[in-house]
Amino acid sequence: MSNPYTPEKTESDFGRARLKSFWHDIAAMFSRRPNELVSFDQVKRSLKTLGESYRGVKTVPIAQIIGSATLRFHDFDGAFLPTSARTKSRWRSVDAAWYEDVDLPPVQLYKIGDAYFVRDGHHRVSVAREKG
């Protein structure tokens, strides 16, 4: 990759992501709309879904990943941007892997309709969204 990793890059990337999250919070406050990930458990309860089935490894559009199947939905906003410094270390390590062109394991998702919810891989989804 023509853009080699440096700790300063991941620090800057995380800071930029946190700043975007801050501005999303401000915009959400003025528009009176939520700025949080959708909770899989809430959707599941409201739709009264029945069971689960494994569908294998697939590529899914990142825009269709809208929520979390764990309590991590508090760590990221509705655009999967980090909401606190608590996620910084892990986020930066995933970001560094992107710069170093390291293959990471696929994320684990649940699907309801056309929407996906992260079971494992919140930081990978966050960095992937930031990198476009």
PDB file of N, CA, C and O in Angstrom, residues 1 4 12 14 35 39 43-44 59 76 79 84 88 94 97 106 113 125 127:
ATOM      1  N   MET A   1       0.859  -1.183   0.000  1.00  0.00           N
ATOM      2  CA  MET A   1       0.000   0.000   0.000  1.00  0.00           C
ATOM      3  C   MET A   1       0.897   1.235   0.000  1.00  0.00           C
ATOM      4  O   MET A   1       1.907   1.275   0.662  1.00  0.00           O
ATOM      5  N   PRO A   4       2.013   4.075   4.035  1.00  0.00           N
ATOM      6  CA  PRO A   4       2.479   3.253   5.147  1.00  0.00           C
ATOM      7  C   PRO A   4       1.944   3.729   6.504  1.00  0.00           C
ATOM      8  O   PRO A   4       1.690   4.908   6.718  1.00  0.00           O
ATOM      9  N   SER A  12      -4.536  10.420  14.403  1.00  0.00           N
ATOM     10  CA  SER A  12      -5.268  11.446  13.667  1.00  0.00           C
ATOM     11  C   SER A  12      -6.607  10.909  13.148  1.00  0.00           C
ATOM     12  O   SER A  12      -7.639  11.583  13.241  1.00  0.00           O
ATOM     13  N   PHE A  14      -8.421   8.474  14.395  1.00  0.00           N
ATOM     14  CA  PHE A  14      -9.351   8.306  15.516  1.00  0.00           C
ATOM     15  C   PHE A  14      -9.889   9.664  15.961  1.00  0.00           C
ATOM     16  O   PHE A  14     -11.088   9.812  16.195  1.00  0.00           O
ATOM     17  N   ASN A  35     -29.099   9.460  17.364  1.00  0.00           N
ATOM     18  CA  ASN A  35     -27.801   9.260  16.724  1.00  0.00           C
ATOM     19  C   ASN A  35     -27.136   8.050  17.365  1.00  0.00           C
ATOM     20  O   ASN A  35     -26.054   8.143  17.913  1.00  0.00           O
ATOM     21  N   SER A  39     -30.570  -1.249  18.192  1.00  0.00           N
ATOM     22  CA  SER A  39     -30.377  -2.430  19.026  1.00  0.00           C
ATOM     23  C   SER A  39     -31.060  -3.641  18.395  1.00  0.00           C
ATOM     24  O   SER A  39     -32.273  -3.649  18.180  1.00  0.00           O
ATOM     25  N   VAL A  43     -35.221  -4.711  18.068  1.00  0.00           N
ATOM     26  CA  VAL A  43     -35.861  -5.053  16.792  1.00  0.00           C
ATOM     27  C   VAL A  43     -36.405  -6.474  16.856  1.00  0.00           C
ATOM     28  O   VAL A  43     -37.540  -6.739  16.449  1.00  0.00           O
ATOM     29  N   LYS A  44     -35.616  -7.379  17.386  1.00  0.00           N
ATOM     30  CA  LYS A  44     -36.013  -8.782  17.487  1.00  0.00           C
ATOM     31  C   LYS A  44     -37.280  -8.938  18.336  1.00  0.00           C
ATOM     32  O   LYS A  44     -38.197  -9.668  17.971  1.00  0.00           O
ATOM     33  N   THR A  59     -20.344 -11.247   1.367  1.00  0.00           N
ATOM     34  CA  THR A  59     -20.062  -9.815   1.331  1.00  0.00           C
ATOM     35  C   THR A  59     -21.399  -9.094   1.408  1.00  0.00           C
ATOM     36  O   THR A  59     -22.338  -9.450   0.686  1.00  0.00           O
ATOM     37  N   PHE A  76     -20.673   3.232  19.779  1.00  0.00           N
ATOM     38  CA  PHE A  76     -20.623   3.803  18.435  1.00  0.00           C
ATOM     39  C   PHE A  76     -21.923   4.538  18.155  1.00  0.00           C
ATOM     40  O   PHE A  76     -22.975   4.162  18.651  1.00  0.00           O
ATOM     41  N   ALA A  79     -23.628   6.254  12.760  1.00  0.00           N
ATOM     42  CA  ALA A  79     -22.755   6.114  11.586  1.00  0.00           C
ATOM     43  C   ALA A  79     -21.561   5.208  11.896  1.00  0.00           C
ATOM     44  O   ALA A  79     -20.587   5.187  11.152  1.00  0.00           O
ATOM     45  N   SER A  84     -16.663   7.365  22.347  1.00  0.00           N
ATOM     46  CA  SER A  84     -15.842   7.694  23.509  1.00  0.00           C
ATOM     47  C   SER A  84     -14.402   7.238  23.283  1.00  0.00           C
ATOM     48  O   SER A  84     -14.125   6.428  22.404  1.00  0.00           O
ATOM     49  N   LYS A  88     -10.626   3.681  21.791  1.00  0.00           N
ATOM     50  CA  LYS A  88      -9.476   4.192  21.038  1.00  0.00           C
ATOM     51  C   LYS A  88      -8.418   3.136  20.702  1.00  0.00           C
ATOM     52  O   LYS A  88      -7.991   3.018  19.545  1.00  0.00           O
ATOM     53  N   VAL A  94      -7.140  -1.640  14.602  1.00  0.00           N
ATOM     54  CA  VAL A  94      -7.817  -2.031  13.358  1.00  0.00           C
ATOM     55  C   VAL A  94      -7.426  -1.061  12.240  1.00  0.00           C
ATOM     56  O   VAL A  94      -7.174  -1.476  11.109  1.00  0.00           O
ATOM     57  N   ALA A  97      -4.068  -1.948  10.978  1.00  0.00           N
ATOM     58  CA  ALA A  97      -4.145  -3.129  10.112  1.00  0.00           C
ATOM     59  C   ALA A  97      -4.564  -2.721   8.698  1.00  0.00           C
ATOM     60  O   ALA A  97      -4.073  -3.281   7.719  1.00  0.00           O
ATOM     61  N   PRO A 106     -13.527 -12.024   9.152  1.00  0.00           N
ATOM     62  CA  PRO A 106     -14.800 -11.378   8.801  1.00  0.00           C
ATOM     63  C   PRO A 106     -15.588 -11.030  10.060  1.00  0.00           C
ATOM     64  O   PRO A 106     -15.432 -11.673  11.098  1.00  0.00           O
ATOM     65  N   GLY A 113     -34.520  -8.827   7.676  1.00  0.00           N
ATOM     66  CA  GLY A 113     -34.901  -8.131   6.450  1.00  0.00           C
ATOM     67  C   GLY A 113     -33.657  -7.803   5.651  1.00  0.00           C
ATOM     68  O   GLY A 113     -32.842  -8.678   5.368  1.00  0.00           O
ATOM     69  N   VAL A 125     -16.036  -2.648  11.435  1.00  0.00           N
ATOM     70  CA  VAL A 125     -17.078  -1.946  10.667  1.00  0.00           C
ATOM     71  C   VAL A 125     -16.840  -0.435  10.753  1.00  0.00           C
ATOM     72  O   VAL A 125     -16.922   0.279   9.748  1.00  0.00           O
ATOM     73  N   VAL A 127     -14.021   1.288  11.277  1.00  0.00           N
ATOM     74  CA  VAL A 127     -12.872   1.695  10.457  1.00  0.00           C
ATOM     75  C   VAL A 127     -13.206   1.562   8.972  1.00  0.00           C
ATOM     76  O   VAL A 127     -12.888   2.456   8.178  1.00  0.00           O
TER      77      VAL A 127
END
